[in-house]
Coordinates of C-alpha atoms and ligand atoms in Angstrom, one line a residue:
X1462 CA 47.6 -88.6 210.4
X1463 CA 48.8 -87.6 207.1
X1464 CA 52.4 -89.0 207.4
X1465 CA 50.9 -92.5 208.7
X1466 CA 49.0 -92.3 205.0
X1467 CA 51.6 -91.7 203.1
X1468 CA 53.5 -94.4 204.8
X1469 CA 50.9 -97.2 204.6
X1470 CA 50.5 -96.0 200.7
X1471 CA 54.7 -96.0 200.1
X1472 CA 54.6 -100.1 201.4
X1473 CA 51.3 -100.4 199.6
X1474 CA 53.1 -99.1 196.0
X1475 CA 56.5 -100.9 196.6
X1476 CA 54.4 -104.2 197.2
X1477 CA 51.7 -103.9 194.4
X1478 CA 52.2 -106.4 191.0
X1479 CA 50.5 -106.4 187.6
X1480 CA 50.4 -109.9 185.4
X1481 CA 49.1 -107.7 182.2
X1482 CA 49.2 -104.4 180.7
X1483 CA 45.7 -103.5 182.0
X1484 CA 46.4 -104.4 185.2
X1485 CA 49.8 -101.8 184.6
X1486 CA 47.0 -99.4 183.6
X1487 CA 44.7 -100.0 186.6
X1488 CA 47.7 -99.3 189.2
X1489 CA 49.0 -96.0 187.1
X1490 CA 45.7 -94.5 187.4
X1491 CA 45.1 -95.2 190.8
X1492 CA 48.1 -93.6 192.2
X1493 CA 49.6 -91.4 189.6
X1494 CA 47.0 -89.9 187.6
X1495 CA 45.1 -86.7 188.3
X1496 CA 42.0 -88.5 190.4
X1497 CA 45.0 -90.9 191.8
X1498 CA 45.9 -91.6 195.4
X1499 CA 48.8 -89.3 195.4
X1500 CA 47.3 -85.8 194.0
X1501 CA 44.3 -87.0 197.0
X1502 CA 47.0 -86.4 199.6
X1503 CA 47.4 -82.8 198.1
X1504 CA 43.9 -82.1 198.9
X1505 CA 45.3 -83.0 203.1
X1506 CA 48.8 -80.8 202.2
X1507 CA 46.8 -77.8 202.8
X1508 CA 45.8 -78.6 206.4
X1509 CA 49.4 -79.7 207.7
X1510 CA 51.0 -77.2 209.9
X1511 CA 53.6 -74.4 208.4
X1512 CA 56.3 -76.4 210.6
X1513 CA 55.6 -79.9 209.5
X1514 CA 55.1 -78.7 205.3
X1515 CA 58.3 -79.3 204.8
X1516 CA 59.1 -83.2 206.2
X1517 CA 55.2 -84.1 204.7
X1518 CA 56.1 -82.5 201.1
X1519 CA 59.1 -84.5 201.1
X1520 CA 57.7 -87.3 202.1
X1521 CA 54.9 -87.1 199.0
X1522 CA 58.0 -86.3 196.8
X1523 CA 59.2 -89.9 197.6
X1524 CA 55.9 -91.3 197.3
X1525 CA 55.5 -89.9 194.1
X1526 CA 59.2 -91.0 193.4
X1527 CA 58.6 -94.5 194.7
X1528 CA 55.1 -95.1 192.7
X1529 CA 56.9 -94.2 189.5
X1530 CA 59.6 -96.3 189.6
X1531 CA 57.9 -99.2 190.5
X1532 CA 55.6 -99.2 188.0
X1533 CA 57.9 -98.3 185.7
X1534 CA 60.0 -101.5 186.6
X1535 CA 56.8 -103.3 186.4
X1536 CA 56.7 -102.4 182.6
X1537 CA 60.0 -103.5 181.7
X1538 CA 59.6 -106.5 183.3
X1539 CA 56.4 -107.1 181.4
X1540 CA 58.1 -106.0 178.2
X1541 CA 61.2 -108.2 178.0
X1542 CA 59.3 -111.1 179.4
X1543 CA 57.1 -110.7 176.7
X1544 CA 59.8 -111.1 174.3
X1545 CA 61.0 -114.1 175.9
X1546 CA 57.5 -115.9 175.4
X1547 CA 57.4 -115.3 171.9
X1548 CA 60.4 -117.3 171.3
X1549 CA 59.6 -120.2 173.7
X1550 CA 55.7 -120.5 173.1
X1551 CA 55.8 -124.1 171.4
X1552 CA 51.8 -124.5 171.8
X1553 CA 50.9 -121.3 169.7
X1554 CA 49.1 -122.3 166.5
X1555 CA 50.8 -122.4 163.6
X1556 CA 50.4 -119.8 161.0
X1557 CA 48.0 -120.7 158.2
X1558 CA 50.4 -122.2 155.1
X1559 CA 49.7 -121.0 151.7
X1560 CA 48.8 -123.8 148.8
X1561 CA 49.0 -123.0 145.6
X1562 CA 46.1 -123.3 143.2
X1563 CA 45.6 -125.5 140.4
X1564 CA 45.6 -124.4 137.0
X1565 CA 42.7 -123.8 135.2
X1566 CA 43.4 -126.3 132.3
X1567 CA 43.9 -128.8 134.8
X1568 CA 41.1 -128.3 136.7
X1569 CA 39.0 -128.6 133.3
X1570 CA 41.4 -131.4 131.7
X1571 CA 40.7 -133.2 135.2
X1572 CA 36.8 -132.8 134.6
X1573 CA 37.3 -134.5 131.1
X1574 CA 39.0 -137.0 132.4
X1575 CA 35.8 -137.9 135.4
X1576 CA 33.3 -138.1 132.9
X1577 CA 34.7 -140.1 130.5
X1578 CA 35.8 -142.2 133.2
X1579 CA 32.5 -142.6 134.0
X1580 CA 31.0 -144.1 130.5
X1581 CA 33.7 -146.9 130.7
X1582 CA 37.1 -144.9 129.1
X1583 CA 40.6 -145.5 131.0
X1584 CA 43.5 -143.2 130.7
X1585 CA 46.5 -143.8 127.4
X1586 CA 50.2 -142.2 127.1
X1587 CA 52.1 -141.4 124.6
X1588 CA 55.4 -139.1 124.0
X1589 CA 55.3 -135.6 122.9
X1590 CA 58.5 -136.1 120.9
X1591 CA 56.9 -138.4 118.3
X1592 CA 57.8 -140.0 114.9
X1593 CA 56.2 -139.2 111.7
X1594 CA 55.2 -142.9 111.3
X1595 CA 52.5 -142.2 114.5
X1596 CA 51.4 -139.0 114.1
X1597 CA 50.7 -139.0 110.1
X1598 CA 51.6 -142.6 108.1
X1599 CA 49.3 -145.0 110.3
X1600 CA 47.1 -142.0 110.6
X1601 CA 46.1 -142.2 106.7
X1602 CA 48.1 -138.8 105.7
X1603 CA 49.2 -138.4 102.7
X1604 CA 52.4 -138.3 101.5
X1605 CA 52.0 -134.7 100.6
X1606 CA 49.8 -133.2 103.0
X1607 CA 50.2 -129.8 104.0
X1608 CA 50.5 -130.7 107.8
X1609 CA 54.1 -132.6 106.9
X1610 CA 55.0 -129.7 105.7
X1611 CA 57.6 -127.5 108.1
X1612 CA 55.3 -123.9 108.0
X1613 CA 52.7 -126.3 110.6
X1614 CA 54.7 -128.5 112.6
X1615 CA 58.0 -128.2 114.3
X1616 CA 60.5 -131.1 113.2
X1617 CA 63.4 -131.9 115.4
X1618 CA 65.2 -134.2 113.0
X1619 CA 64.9 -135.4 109.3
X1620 CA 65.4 -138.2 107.7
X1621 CA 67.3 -138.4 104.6
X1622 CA 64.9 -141.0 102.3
X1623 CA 62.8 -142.2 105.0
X1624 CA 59.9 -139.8 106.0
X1625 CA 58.3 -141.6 108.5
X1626 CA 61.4 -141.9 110.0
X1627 CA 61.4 -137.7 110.8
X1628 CA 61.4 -136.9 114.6
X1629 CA 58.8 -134.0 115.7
X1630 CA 57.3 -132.5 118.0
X1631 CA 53.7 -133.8 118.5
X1632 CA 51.0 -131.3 115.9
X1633 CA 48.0 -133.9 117.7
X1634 CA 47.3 -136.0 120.1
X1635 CA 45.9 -138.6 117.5
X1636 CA 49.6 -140.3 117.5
X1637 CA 48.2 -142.4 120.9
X1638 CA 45.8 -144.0 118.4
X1639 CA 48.1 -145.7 116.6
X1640 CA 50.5 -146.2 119.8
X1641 CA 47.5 -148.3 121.2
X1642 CA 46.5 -149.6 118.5
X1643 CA 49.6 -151.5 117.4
X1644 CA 50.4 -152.8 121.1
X1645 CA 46.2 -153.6 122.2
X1646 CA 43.7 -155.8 120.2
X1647 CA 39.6 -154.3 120.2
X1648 CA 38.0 -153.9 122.5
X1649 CA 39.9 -150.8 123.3
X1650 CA 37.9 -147.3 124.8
X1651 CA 40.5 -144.9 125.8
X1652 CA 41.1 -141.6 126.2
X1653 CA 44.8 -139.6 125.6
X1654 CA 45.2 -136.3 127.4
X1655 CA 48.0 -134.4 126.5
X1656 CA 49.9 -131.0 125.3
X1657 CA 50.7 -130.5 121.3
X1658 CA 52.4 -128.5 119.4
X1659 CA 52.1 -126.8 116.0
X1660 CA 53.6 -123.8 114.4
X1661 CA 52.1 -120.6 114.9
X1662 CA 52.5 -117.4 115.5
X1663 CA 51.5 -116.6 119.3
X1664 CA 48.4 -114.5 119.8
X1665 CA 45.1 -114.2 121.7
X1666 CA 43.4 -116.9 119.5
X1667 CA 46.6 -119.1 118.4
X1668 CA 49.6 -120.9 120.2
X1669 CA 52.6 -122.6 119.1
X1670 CA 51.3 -125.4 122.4
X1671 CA 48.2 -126.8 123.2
X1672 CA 46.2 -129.7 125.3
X1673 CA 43.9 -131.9 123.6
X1674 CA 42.3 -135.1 124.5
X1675 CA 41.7 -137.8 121.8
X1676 CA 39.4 -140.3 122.6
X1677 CA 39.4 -143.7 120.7
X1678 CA 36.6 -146.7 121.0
X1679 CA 37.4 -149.8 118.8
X1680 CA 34.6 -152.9 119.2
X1681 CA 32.6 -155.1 116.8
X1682 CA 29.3 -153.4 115.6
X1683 CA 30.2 -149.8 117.2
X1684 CA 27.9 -147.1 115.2
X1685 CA 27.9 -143.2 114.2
X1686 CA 25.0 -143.9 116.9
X1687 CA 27.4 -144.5 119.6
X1688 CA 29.7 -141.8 119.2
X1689 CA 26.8 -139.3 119.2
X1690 CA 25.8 -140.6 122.4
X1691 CA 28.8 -140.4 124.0
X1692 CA 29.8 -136.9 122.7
X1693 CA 25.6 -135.7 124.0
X1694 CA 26.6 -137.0 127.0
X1695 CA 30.0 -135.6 127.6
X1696 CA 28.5 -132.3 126.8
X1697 CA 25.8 -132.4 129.0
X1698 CA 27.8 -133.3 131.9
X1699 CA 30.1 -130.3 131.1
X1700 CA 28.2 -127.8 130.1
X1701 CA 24.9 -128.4 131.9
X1702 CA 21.6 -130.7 130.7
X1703 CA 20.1 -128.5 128.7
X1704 CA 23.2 -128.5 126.2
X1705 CA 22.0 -129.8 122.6
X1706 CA 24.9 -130.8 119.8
X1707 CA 25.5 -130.2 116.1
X1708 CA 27.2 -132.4 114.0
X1709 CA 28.5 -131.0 110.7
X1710 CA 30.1 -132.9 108.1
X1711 CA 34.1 -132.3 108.3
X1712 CA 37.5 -134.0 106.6
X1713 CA 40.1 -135.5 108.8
X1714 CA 43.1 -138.2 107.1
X1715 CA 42.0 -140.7 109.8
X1716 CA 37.9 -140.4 110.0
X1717 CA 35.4 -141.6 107.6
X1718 CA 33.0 -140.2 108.1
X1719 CA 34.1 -137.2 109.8
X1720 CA 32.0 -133.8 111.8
X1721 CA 32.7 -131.2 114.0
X1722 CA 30.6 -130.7 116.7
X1723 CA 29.3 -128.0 118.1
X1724 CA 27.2 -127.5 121.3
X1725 CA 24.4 -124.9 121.8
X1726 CA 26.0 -122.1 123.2
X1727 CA 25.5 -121.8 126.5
X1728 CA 26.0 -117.8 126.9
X1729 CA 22.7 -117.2 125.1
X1730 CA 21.3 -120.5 125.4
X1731 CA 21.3 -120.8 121.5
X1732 CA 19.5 -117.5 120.7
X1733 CA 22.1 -115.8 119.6
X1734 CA 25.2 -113.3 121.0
X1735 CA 28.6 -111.7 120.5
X1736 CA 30.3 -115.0 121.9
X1737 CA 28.7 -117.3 119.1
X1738 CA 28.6 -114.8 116.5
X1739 CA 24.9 -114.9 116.6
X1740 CA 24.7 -118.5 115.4
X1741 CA 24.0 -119.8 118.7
X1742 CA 26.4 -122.6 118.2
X1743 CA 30.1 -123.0 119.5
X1744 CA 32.4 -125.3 117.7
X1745 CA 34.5 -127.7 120.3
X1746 CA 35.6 -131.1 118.8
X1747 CA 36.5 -133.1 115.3
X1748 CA 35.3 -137.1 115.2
X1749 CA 34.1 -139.5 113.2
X1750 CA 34.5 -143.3 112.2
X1751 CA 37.7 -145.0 112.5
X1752 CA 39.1 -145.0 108.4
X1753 CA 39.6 -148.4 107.9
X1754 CA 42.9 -148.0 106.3
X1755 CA 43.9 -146.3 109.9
X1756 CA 42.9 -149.8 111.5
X1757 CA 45.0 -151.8 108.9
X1758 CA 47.9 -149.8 109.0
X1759 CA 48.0 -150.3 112.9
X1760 CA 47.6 -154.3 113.0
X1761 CA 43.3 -154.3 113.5
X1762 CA 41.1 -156.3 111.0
X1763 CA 38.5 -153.8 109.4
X1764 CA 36.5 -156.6 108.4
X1765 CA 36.0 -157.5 111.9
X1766 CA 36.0 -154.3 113.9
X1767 CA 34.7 -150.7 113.6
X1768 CA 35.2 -147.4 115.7
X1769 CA 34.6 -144.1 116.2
X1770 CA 37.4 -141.1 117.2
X1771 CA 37.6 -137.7 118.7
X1772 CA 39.5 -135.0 119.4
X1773 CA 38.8 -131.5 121.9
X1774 CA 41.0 -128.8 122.6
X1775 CA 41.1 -128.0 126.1
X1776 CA 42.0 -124.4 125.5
X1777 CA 38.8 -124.5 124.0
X1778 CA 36.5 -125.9 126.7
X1779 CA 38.5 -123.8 129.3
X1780 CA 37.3 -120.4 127.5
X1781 CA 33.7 -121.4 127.2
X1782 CA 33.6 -122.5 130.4
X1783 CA 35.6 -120.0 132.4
X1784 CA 35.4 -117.0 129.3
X1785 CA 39.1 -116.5 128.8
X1786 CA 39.5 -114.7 125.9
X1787 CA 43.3 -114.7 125.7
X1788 CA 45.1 -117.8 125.1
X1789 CA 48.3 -116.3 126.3
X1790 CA 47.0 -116.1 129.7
X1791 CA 47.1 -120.1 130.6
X1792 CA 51.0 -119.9 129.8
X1793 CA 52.0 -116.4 131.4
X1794 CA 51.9 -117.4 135.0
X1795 CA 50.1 -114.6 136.0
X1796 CA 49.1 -115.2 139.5
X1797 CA 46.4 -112.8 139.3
X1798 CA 44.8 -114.7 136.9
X1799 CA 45.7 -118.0 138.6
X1800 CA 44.3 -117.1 141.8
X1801 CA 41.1 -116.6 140.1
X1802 CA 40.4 -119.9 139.9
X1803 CA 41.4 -120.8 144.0
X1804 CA 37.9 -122.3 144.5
X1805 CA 37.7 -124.1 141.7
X1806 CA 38.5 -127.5 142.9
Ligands
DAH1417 N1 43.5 -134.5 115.5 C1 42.5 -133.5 115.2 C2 43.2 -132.1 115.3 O1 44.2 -132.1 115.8 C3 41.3 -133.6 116.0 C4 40.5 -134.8 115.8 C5 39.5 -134.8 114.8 C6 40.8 -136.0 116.4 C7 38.8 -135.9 114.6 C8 40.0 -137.1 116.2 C9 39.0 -137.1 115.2 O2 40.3 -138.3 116.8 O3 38.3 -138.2 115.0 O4 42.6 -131.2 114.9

């Protein structure tokens, strides 16, 4: 009785097959673990006769022997197929590719850019390397103003007699004025964004680059009225519609009159905290009315036509959006600080 068992079991074991590692699982415990098949038999060893112990232990032995082997065979089948199927599995989906993020400047500077859009303005270029002639002569500097002077702007070249001939590196983004100016006749509404330099001593609050975007709107009749408007409504698309503005009387070479704006700040919503200094205001632009003598010097009749101008730092609408409070952050490439802003769109 016994023997025929243990026969039936040895073709059952050599014939059995497993597709996965449970199934490897499922056939160990049934005949090799402690409840298994083969310690059952055990259970029968006791009852064989003293003359027949001998050829029926054997015959376990090689049961045991067989049930081992096979299953272990199983396994390294399973194993290097395995391997094999890893190389060779074209269909598998493809592992989820990484995209950088965009930087938080541009993601602001690219906000600018929509709104303005939106009243009407269209994009203007100029070069960062710029002459003196753009950047301060048409721009109604004088000849000895402090901004000409080497301490504020970086100069790549000099001219011997001719000043307006000197090569530097942009200290505004004002120059685009007077690039469009010369080449476009009114009505002209454009916008220039774009990175300048000046100067200074790098710290948390001051940077020897920066990104501005002037903005410039040339037409008959345009009014103080109209750039208020314009700069209300830039502000509440920004900064949310319950933004209000200041304007407060200001000097620039190339605006008469000029302000700088301010907007309510939107921390404290105007009552008062560490980030406004308790005024409950937030500086964030210069503008003003076209000088006439900027319109002459770039080919535009000031008798005919009138405008208005401004300038924002983008640095500077970045931090009061986003709170930055380090300047040097947007140029360390800090991908901690980058990846904040992943979402951001
Ligand atoms: N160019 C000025 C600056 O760099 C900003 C500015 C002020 C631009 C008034 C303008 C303006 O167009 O009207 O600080």
């Amino acid at each position: 009785m016994i023997l025929e068992k243990i026969e039936s079991l040895l073709k059952e074991v050599s014939e059995v097959s497993a597709s996965n590692a449970e199934e490897l699982e499922a056939l160990r415990l049934k005949y090799l673990s402690k409840k298994g098949e083969i310690n059952a038999l055990m259970a029968d060893f006791r009852n064989v006769a003293a003359d027949q112990k001998k050829a029926v232990g054997m015959k376990i032995n090689e049961l045991k022997q067989t049930a081992i082997e096979h299953i272990n065979a199983l396994r390294e089948q399973m194993e290097t197929k395995n391997d094999d199927s890893e190389e060779l599995d074209l269909t598998r989906t493809a592992y989820p590719i990484k995209l950088g993020t965009r930087h938080p400047l541009t993601i602001v500077r690219n906000e600018i850019i929509d709104i303005f859009s939106r009243m009407g303005f269209t994009l203007a270029d100029g070069p960062e390397v710029e002459d003196d002639l753009h950047i301060f002569t048409k721009m109604n500097f004088a000849a000895d103003h402090p901004a000409r002077d080497m301490q504020d702007t970086f100069f790549i070249s000099q001219h011997p007699n001719d000043v307006t001939k000197n090569i530097l590196l942009r200290s505004h983004t004002s120059s685009v004025q007077a690039r469009v100016m010369e080449r476009t006749q009114p009505p002209i509404r454009i916008i220039c964004p774009g990175r300048v330099y000046r100067n200074e001593a790098i710290t948390a609050r001051a940077h020897c680059f920066f990104h501005q975007v002037e903005g410039l709107y040339i037409d008959k009749n345009v009014s103080f009225t109209d750039l208020k408007q314009v700069l209300l409504t830039f502000s509440q698309e920004m900064f949310g519609p319950e933004t209000q503005i200041r304007l407060r009387p200001s000097y620039f070479p190339f605006t008469e009159p000029s302000a700088e704006m301010d907007i309510s700040c939107h921390i404290c919503g105007g009552k008062g905290c560490g980030f406004c200094k308790h005024t409950g205001w937030v500086e964030i632009l210069g503008c003003g009315m076209v000088d006439p003598n900027v319109l002459e010097l770039c080919g535009i009749d000031s008798n005919v036509y009138s405008g208005y101008a401004f300038g924002l730092g983008v640095e500077r609408i970045t931090n009061l959006k986003y709170l930055v409070s380090d300047l040097r952050m947007f140029s360390e490439n800090d991908t901690r600080f980058l990846k904040e802003f992943e979402s951001a769109n």
